[in-house]
Amino acid sequence: MKTQAYSAGTIINALATGYGCAFGLDLRLRVRVDFEVDDNVIIEDRIERKSVVLDTVLNHFGLNAVVEVRSEIPKGSGLGSSSAFLNALLLAIYKHLSKPLNAEDILRLNAKLSLKCGISYTGAFDDASASLLGGIVLTNNVNMQILRWEFKKAKAVVLIPNFERGEIDLGKIRSDKSLVKKAVEFARKGDYKNAMYYNTLHYCRAIGYPLEIVEVVKDLDCCCGLSGNGPCFVAFGDVKEVREVWKAYGDVIETKIVNEPCDDVVVTSNLFSSL
C-alpha cells in the first residue's frame, strides 16, 4: 500500500492561543506499507528501527506493519514532518481496512494520536489539515475544527538555517499572547503577510531565533516567517529575491503551495466552524 502527504508551513503557531494557521507545501512524505507481517518496523534511508509512534498508531487498529518511508521534509524543522507521517500512515491503514477516507476522521485521529505519542503540544491540527488538504487553513486546534480553508497559487521557499532548534519554554510562549492574538485577527481577514510577521515576532523572541532573517525580506512582495517551532523559516509569494537573500543564512529549498488534497479524501461540513 502506497500513500503520501504534504509538508506544512506555518502562518500562526498554535502553541500560544490554540489557534493555528498553516499551508500545504509541495514537499512530500511517501510511505509503502506491508501489513502482512508479525512485527512493526520503520525503514528509512535503508535503516530499520522500532518506533513508539508506529506502535501506538497500529495498536489503535490492532494491526502490524512494516513501513518504508521516503521523505523530502527535513525532520525536526517545524515543517510538519510528524503530521505528514501520521496522515500518510492513516491513509494506508484506512485503505487497507476499506474504510472511507473521511478527512474529518483522519485529521482528528491524527491530532489525538499526536497528543498521545507526545510528538505535539497541541495535536498540530493545523499542520495535519494543511498536510492532508493542501491550501491554507486557519484552525481551532482545541476544538479540532477548520475556520478557514482557501487555495492560493504561489511559489514558496524554505530556509534551513545554520543553527539548531531553540528551547521551547511553554511558560514564556504563553505569558504574553498579544502579538499572536493580532496575528490571528490578521489571518481571519486573509492578511497572511501581517499574520506571519506578528507570529514570528512573538516566537523568535520567545525561542531565541534571530529576527533579522525576516526583517531583511519583510518589505518584499511576499509572506514570510518562522515555521512551527523552527528552526526553519518559510516564505511564499514573489520569492525570487527572498531566495537569494536567505542563501546567506543557510540552505534554501524551492517549492510551492499545493492546492489540492494529497489523496481522494471526503471533506464534509462537520470539519468546519464559522469564523
mmCIF file of C-alpha atoms in Angstrom:
data_model
loop_
_atom_site.group_PDB
_atom_site.id
_atom_site.type_symbol
_atom_site.label_atom_id
_atom_site.label_comp_id
_atom_site.label_asym_id
_atom_site.label_seq_id
_atom_site.Cartn_x
_atom_site.Cartn_y
_atom_site.Cartn_z
ATOM 1 C CA MET A 1 0.000 0.000 0.000
ATOM 2 C CA LYS A 2 1.488 3.348 -1.072
ATOM 3 C CA THR A 3 0.311 6.752 0.194
ATOM 4 C CA GLN A 4 1.688 10.257 0.653
ATOM 5 C CA ALA A 5 1.137 13.542 2.499
ATOM 6 C CA TYR A 6 2.427 17.107 2.203
ATOM 7 C CA SER A 7 4.705 19.203 4.358
ATOM 8 C CA ALA A 8 3.165 22.148 6.241
ATOM 9 C CA GLY A 9 4.492 25.689 6.537
ATOM 10 C CA THR A 10 3.380 27.928 9.385
ATOM 11 C CA ILE A 11 1.488 31.195 9.312
ATOM 12 C CA ILE A 12 0.483 31.036 13.003
ATOM 13 C CA ASN A 13 1.886 28.619 15.577
ATOM 14 C CA ALA A 14 -0.946 27.308 17.793
ATOM 15 C CA LEU A 15 1.153 26.961 20.967
ATOM 16 C CA ALA A 16 0.244 30.379 22.389
ATOM 17 C CA THR A 17 -3.502 30.619 21.720
ATOM 18 C CA GLY A 18 -4.747 27.270 20.415
ATOM 19 C CA TYR A 19 -5.418 28.844 17.003
ATOM 20 C CA GLY A 20 -3.128 27.764 14.187
ATOM 21 C CA CYS A 21 -2.730 28.663 10.542
ATOM 22 C CA ALA A 22 -0.701 26.633 8.057
ATOM 23 C CA PHE A 23 -0.303 25.931 4.352
ATOM 24 C CA GLY A 24 0.468 22.798 2.390
ATOM 25 C CA LEU A 25 3.941 22.717 0.848
ATOM 26 C CA ASP A 26 4.916 20.595 -2.126
ATOM 27 C CA LEU A 27 7.492 18.664 -0.132
ATOM 28 C CA ARG A 28 6.178 15.164 0.235
ATOM 29 C CA LEU A 29 6.480 12.249 2.599
ATOM 30 C CA ARG A 30 5.679 8.897 0.994
ATOM 31 C CA VAL A 31 5.140 5.545 2.670
ATOM 32 C CA ARG A 32 4.900 1.981 1.417
ATOM 33 C CA VAL A 33 3.169 -0.215 3.970
ATOM 34 C CA ASP A 34 3.144 -4.018 4.195
ATOM 35 C CA PHE A 35 0.523 -5.291 6.632
ATOM 36 C CA GLU A 36 1.272 -8.994 6.104
ATOM 37 C CA VAL A 37 3.867 -9.115 8.901
ATOM 38 C CA ASP A 38 4.156 -10.072 12.571
ATOM 39 C CA ASP A 39 6.102 -7.070 13.896
ATOM 40 C CA ASN A 40 6.204 -3.295 13.482
ATOM 41 C CA VAL A 41 9.230 -1.755 11.786
ATOM 42 C CA ILE A 42 10.046 1.557 10.095
ATOM 43 C CA ILE A 43 12.578 1.539 7.258
ATOM 44 C CA GLU A 44 14.096 4.896 6.375
ATOM 45 C CA ASP A 45 17.318 5.503 4.454
ATOM 46 C CA ARG A 46 17.683 1.699 4.377
ATOM 47 C CA ILE A 47 17.861 1.628 8.177
ATOM 48 C CA GLU A 48 15.330 -0.447 10.135
ATOM 49 C CA ARG A 49 14.145 0.793 13.510
ATOM 50 C CA LYS A 50 11.353 0.439 16.029
ATOM 51 C CA SER A 51 9.007 3.364 16.702
ATOM 52 C CA VAL A 52 6.703 4.136 19.615
ATOM 53 C CA VAL A 53 4.648 6.319 17.287
ATOM 54 C CA LEU A 54 4.213 3.491 14.788
ATOM 55 C CA ASP A 55 3.321 1.039 17.561
ATOM 56 C CA THR A 56 0.760 3.443 19.029
ATOM 57 C CA VAL A 57 -0.980 4.029 15.701
ATOM 58 C CA LEU A 58 -1.034 0.371 14.645
ATOM 59 C CA ASN A 59 -2.150 -0.826 18.099
ATOM 60 C CA HIS A 60 -5.134 1.520 17.800
ATOM 61 C CA PHE A 61 -6.292 -0.609 14.867
ATOM 62 C CA GLY A 62 -4.964 -3.976 16.049
ATOM 63 C CA LEU A 63 -2.536 -4.204 13.133
ATOM 64 C CA ASN A 64 1.140 -4.871 12.454
ATOM 65 C CA ALA A 65 3.101 -3.365 9.593
ATOM 66 C CA VAL A 66 6.458 -2.671 8.052
ATOM 67 C CA VAL A 67 6.527 0.950 6.887
ATOM 68 C CA GLU A 68 9.083 2.175 4.382
ATOM 69 C CA VAL A 69 9.406 5.980 4.470
ATOM 70 C CA ARG A 70 10.780 8.286 1.772
ATOM 71 C CA SER A 71 10.591 11.930 2.745
ATOM 72 C CA GLU A 72 11.521 15.284 1.236
ATOM 73 C CA ILE A 73 10.681 17.015 4.544
ATOM 74 C CA PRO A 74 13.576 17.892 6.876
ATOM 75 C CA LYS A 75 12.952 16.322 10.305
ATOM 76 C CA GLY A 76 12.646 18.449 13.439
ATOM 77 C CA SER A 77 12.424 21.562 11.310
ATOM 78 C CA GLY A 78 8.984 22.985 12.049
ATOM 79 C CA LEU A 79 7.645 21.769 8.687
ATOM 80 C CA GLY A 80 5.089 19.245 9.893
ATOM 81 C CA SER A 81 7.009 16.024 9.228
ATOM 82 C CA SER A 82 5.252 14.194 12.084
ATOM 83 C CA SER A 83 1.802 15.280 10.885
ATOM 84 C CA ALA A 84 2.673 14.195 7.359
ATOM 85 C CA PHE A 85 3.855 10.774 8.571
ATOM 86 C CA LEU A 86 0.662 10.207 10.554
ATOM 87 C CA ASN A 87 -1.507 11.319 7.630
ATOM 88 C CA ALA A 88 0.257 9.009 5.191
ATOM 89 C CA LEU A 89 0.134 6.084 7.625
ATOM 90 C CA LEU A 90 -3.545 6.632 8.447
ATOM 91 C CA LEU A 91 -4.424 6.839 4.751
ATOM 92 C CA ALA A 92 -2.687 3.499 4.191
ATOM 93 C CA ILE A 93 -4.495 1.914 7.145
ATOM 94 C CA TYR A 94 -7.892 3.221 6.055
ATOM 95 C CA LYS A 95 -7.342 1.866 2.548
ATOM 96 C CA HIS A 96 -6.172 -1.491 3.916
ATOM 97 C CA LEU A 97 -9.317 -1.738 6.071
ATOM 98 C CA SER A 98 -11.537 -0.427 3.237
ATOM 99 C CA LYS A 99 -12.652 2.457 5.442
ATOM 100 C CA PRO A 100 -13.962 5.653 3.792
ATOM 101 C CA LEU A 101 -11.245 8.309 3.517
ATOM 102 C CA ASN A 102 -13.171 10.808 5.620
ATOM 103 C CA ALA A 103 -10.955 13.854 6.201
ATOM 104 C CA GLU A 104 -12.648 14.722 9.496
ATOM 105 C CA ASP A 105 -11.967 11.263 10.939
ATOM 106 C CA ILE A 106 -8.382 11.145 9.698
ATOM 107 C CA LEU A 107 -7.449 14.636 10.896
ATOM 108 C CA ARG A 108 -8.987 14.306 14.343
ATOM 109 C CA LEU A 109 -7.412 10.901 14.856
ATOM 110 C CA ASN A 110 -4.083 12.336 13.659
ATOM 111 C CA ALA A 111 -4.289 15.058 16.308
ATOM 112 C CA LYS A 112 -5.358 12.678 19.083
ATOM 113 C CA LEU A 113 -2.583 10.209 18.293
ATOM 114 C CA SER A 114 -0.070 13.056 18.082
ATOM 115 C CA LEU A 115 -1.003 14.113 21.623
ATOM 116 C CA LYS A 116 -0.963 10.523 22.864
ATOM 117 C CA CYS A 117 2.506 9.944 21.425
ATOM 118 C CA GLY A 118 3.804 13.233 22.854
ATOM 119 C CA ILE A 119 5.040 14.499 19.476
ATOM 120 C CA SER A 120 2.953 17.669 19.649
ATOM 121 C CA TYR A 121 1.919 20.144 22.343
ATOM 122 C CA THR A 122 -1.435 20.971 20.702
ATOM 123 C CA GLY A 123 -2.195 17.988 18.460
ATOM 124 C CA ALA A 124 -0.964 20.026 15.469
ATOM 125 C CA PHE A 125 -4.425 20.007 13.905
ATOM 126 C CA ASP A 126 -3.366 22.952 11.730
ATOM 127 C CA ASP A 127 -0.328 21.133 10.335
ATOM 128 C CA ALA A 128 -2.307 17.924 9.875
ATOM 129 C CA SER A 129 -5.042 19.774 7.968
ATOM 130 C CA ALA A 130 -2.607 21.563 5.659
ATOM 131 C CA SER A 131 -0.691 18.326 5.122
ATOM 132 C CA LEU A 132 -3.797 16.372 4.113
ATOM 133 C CA LEU A 133 -5.924 19.015 2.378
ATOM 134 C CA GLY A 134 -3.405 21.432 0.876
ATOM 135 C CA GLY A 135 -4.121 25.142 0.534
ATOM 136 C CA ILE A 136 -4.169 27.486 3.533
ATOM 137 C CA VAL A 137 -6.058 26.548 6.701
ATOM 138 C CA LEU A 138 -6.924 28.508 9.834
ATOM 139 C CA THR A 139 -7.862 26.133 12.643
ATOM 140 C CA ASN A 140 -9.074 25.907 16.196
ATOM 141 C CA ASN A 141 -6.750 23.190 17.487
ATOM 142 C CA VAL A 142 -8.627 22.791 20.757
ATOM 143 C CA ASN A 143 -11.962 22.025 19.062
ATOM 144 C CA MET A 144 -10.268 20.379 16.073
ATOM 145 C CA GLN A 145 -12.173 22.428 13.531
ATOM 146 C CA ILE A 146 -11.215 24.400 10.436
ATOM 147 C CA LEU A 147 -12.260 28.059 10.483
ATOM 148 C CA ARG A 148 -10.977 28.983 7.038
ATOM 149 C CA TRP A 149 -9.732 26.983 4.031
ATOM 150 C CA GLU A 150 -8.626 28.574 0.811
ATOM 151 C CA PHE A 151 -6.362 27.892 -2.114
ATOM 152 C CA LYS A 152 -3.596 30.225 -3.211
ATOM 153 C CA LYS A 153 -1.299 29.697 -6.164
ATOM 154 C CA ALA A 154 2.155 30.777 -5.057
ATOM 155 C CA LYS A 155 5.800 29.797 -5.175
ATOM 156 C CA ALA A 156 7.478 29.197 -1.840
ATOM 157 C CA VAL A 157 10.933 28.825 -0.325
ATOM 158 C CA VAL A 158 12.140 27.153 2.839
ATOM 159 C CA LEU A 159 15.246 28.249 4.718
ATOM 160 C CA ILE A 160 17.098 25.550 6.634
ATOM 161 C CA PRO A 161 19.295 27.823 8.761
ATOM 162 C CA ASN A 162 22.779 27.145 10.026
ATOM 163 C CA PHE A 163 21.649 26.945 13.666
ATOM 164 C CA GLU A 164 19.770 24.355 15.716
ATOM 165 C CA ARG A 165 16.246 24.405 17.124
ATOM 166 C CA GLY A 166 15.908 26.545 20.242
ATOM 167 C CA GLU A 167 14.485 25.505 23.600
ATOM 168 C CA ILE A 168 10.683 25.511 23.852
ATOM 169 C CA ASP A 169 9.522 27.164 27.088
ATOM 170 C CA LEU A 170 5.708 26.987 27.181
ATOM 171 C CA GLY A 171 5.536 29.395 30.106
ATOM 172 C CA LYS A 172 7.424 32.040 28.166
ATOM 173 C CA ILE A 173 5.460 31.384 24.967
ATOM 174 C CA ARG A 174 2.098 31.676 26.723
ATOM 175 C CA SER A 175 2.912 34.500 29.139
ATOM 176 C CA ASP A 176 2.071 37.336 26.720
ATOM 177 C CA LYS A 177 -0.115 36.380 23.763
ATOM 178 C CA SER A 178 -0.831 39.870 22.448
ATOM 179 C CA LEU A 179 1.262 39.601 19.274
ATOM 180 C CA VAL A 180 -0.146 36.191 18.386
ATOM 181 C CA LYS A 181 -3.705 37.385 19.002
ATOM 182 C CA LYS A 182 -3.024 40.169 16.479
ATOM 183 C CA ALA A 183 -1.706 37.539 14.087
ATOM 184 C CA VAL A 184 -4.915 35.515 14.438
ATOM 185 C CA GLU A 185 -7.044 38.558 13.647
ATOM 186 C CA PHE A 186 -4.990 39.245 10.528
ATOM 187 C CA ALA A 187 -5.339 35.607 9.457
ATOM 188 C CA ARG A 188 -9.114 35.744 9.903
ATOM 189 C CA LYS A 189 -9.116 38.550 7.315
ATOM 190 C CA GLY A 190 -6.795 36.686 4.971
ATOM 191 C CA ASP A 191 -3.896 39.076 5.650
ATOM 192 C CA TYR A 192 -1.233 36.388 5.883
ATOM 193 C CA LYS A 193 1.708 38.749 5.484
ATOM 194 C CA ASN A 194 0.972 40.549 8.744
ATOM 195 C CA ALA A 195 -0.164 37.334 10.416
ATOM 196 C CA MET A 196 3.204 35.693 9.731
ATOM 197 C CA TYR A 197 5.129 38.780 10.780
ATOM 198 C CA TYR A 198 3.444 39.183 14.184
ATOM 199 C CA ASN A 199 3.593 35.437 14.821
ATOM 200 C CA THR A 200 7.305 35.468 14.041
ATOM 201 C CA LEU A 201 7.988 38.455 16.293
ATOM 202 C CA HIS A 202 6.487 36.548 19.196
ATOM 203 C CA TYR A 203 8.061 33.150 18.648
ATOM 204 C CA CYS A 204 11.515 34.329 17.634
ATOM 205 C CA ARG A 205 11.711 36.366 20.826
ATOM 206 C CA ALA A 206 10.340 33.517 22.965
ATOM 207 C CA ILE A 207 12.571 30.789 21.498
ATOM 208 C CA GLY A 208 15.630 32.873 20.695
ATOM 209 C CA TYR A 209 15.859 32.927 16.901
ATOM 210 C CA PRO A 210 17.256 35.955 15.020
ATOM 211 C CA LEU A 211 14.535 38.291 13.738
ATOM 212 C CA GLU A 212 16.952 39.558 11.113
ATOM 213 C CA ILE A 213 16.042 36.642 8.823
ATOM 214 C CA VAL A 214 12.533 38.044 8.424
ATOM 215 C CA GLU A 215 13.359 41.726 8.775
ATOM 216 C CA VAL A 216 15.664 41.672 5.726
ATOM 217 C CA VAL A 217 12.839 40.487 3.430
ATOM 218 C CA LYS A 218 9.635 41.721 5.076
ATOM 219 C CA ASP A 219 9.259 44.662 2.682
ATOM 220 C CA LEU A 220 9.286 42.388 -0.366
ATOM 221 C CA ASP A 221 6.083 41.190 -2.036
ATOM 222 C CA CYS A 222 5.849 38.000 -0.043
ATOM 223 C CA CYS A 223 4.621 36.485 3.207
ATOM 224 C CA CYS A 224 7.452 35.184 5.372
ATOM 225 C CA GLY A 225 8.117 33.929 8.861
ATOM 226 C CA LEU A 226 9.211 31.232 11.270
ATOM 227 C CA SER A 227 7.719 27.800 10.614
ATOM 228 C CA GLY A 228 6.399 25.927 13.639
ATOM 229 C CA ASN A 229 8.884 25.897 16.497
ATOM 230 C CA GLY A 230 11.705 26.318 13.997
ATOM 231 C CA PRO A 231 14.427 26.444 13.158
ATOM 232 C CA CYS A 232 13.184 26.656 9.540
ATOM 233 C CA PHE A 233 11.708 29.809 8.020
ATOM 234 C CA VAL A 234 9.259 29.865 5.107
ATOM 235 C CA ALA A 235 8.073 32.419 2.567
ATOM 236 C CA PHE A 236 5.536 32.400 -0.255
ATOM 237 C CA GLY A 237 4.620 34.867 -2.987
ATOM 238 C CA ASP A 238 7.260 36.604 -5.096
ATOM 239 C CA VAL A 239 10.150 34.743 -3.519
ATOM 240 C CA LYS A 240 12.896 35.157 -6.128
ATOM 241 C CA GLU A 241 14.717 37.836 -4.139
ATOM 242 C CA VAL A 242 13.979 36.102 -0.831
ATOM 243 C CA ARG A 243 15.731 33.006 -2.136
ATOM 244 C CA GLU A 244 18.882 34.971 -2.920
ATOM 245 C CA VAL A 245 18.923 36.886 0.379
ATOM 246 C CA TRP A 246 18.295 33.790 2.502
ATOM 247 C CA LYS A 247 21.209 31.895 0.965
ATOM 248 C CA ALA A 248 23.422 33.855 3.366
ATOM 249 C CA TYR A 249 21.674 32.187 6.332
ATOM 250 C CA GLY A 250 21.663 28.529 5.282
ATOM 251 C CA ASP A 251 20.291 26.164 2.662
ATOM 252 C CA VAL A 252 17.233 27.219 0.650
ATOM 253 C CA ILE A 253 14.668 24.822 -0.827
ATOM 254 C CA GLU A 254 12.392 26.000 -3.650
ATOM 255 C CA THR A 255 8.842 24.653 -3.678
ATOM 256 C CA LYS A 256 5.228 25.879 -3.917
ATOM 257 C CA ILE A 257 1.891 25.866 -2.118
ATOM 258 C CA VAL A 258 -0.155 22.792 -3.071
ATOM 259 C CA ASN A 259 -3.812 23.396 -3.840
ATOM 260 C CA GLU A 260 -5.456 20.008 -3.682
ATOM 261 C CA PRO A 261 -5.745 17.229 -1.101
ATOM 262 C CA CYS A 262 -2.929 14.684 -1.093
ATOM 263 C CA ASP A 263 -5.402 11.836 -1.677
ATOM 264 C CA ASP A 264 -9.029 11.265 -2.652
ATOM 265 C CA VAL A 265 -10.436 12.242 0.747
ATOM 266 C CA VAL A 266 -14.036 13.143 1.532
ATOM 267 C CA VAL A 267 -14.385 16.605 3.068
ATOM 268 C CA THR A 268 -17.661 17.186 4.936
ATOM 269 C CA SER A 269 -19.153 20.260 6.613
ATOM 270 C CA ASN A 270 -18.615 18.741 10.089
ATOM 271 C CA LEU A 271 -14.936 19.583 9.768
ATOM 272 C CA PHE A 272 -15.645 23.301 9.664
ATOM 273 C CA SER A 273 -16.743 26.017 12.070
ATOM 274 C CA SER A 274 -17.692 29.606 11.267
ATOM 275 C CA LEU A 275 -15.283 32.460 11.979
#
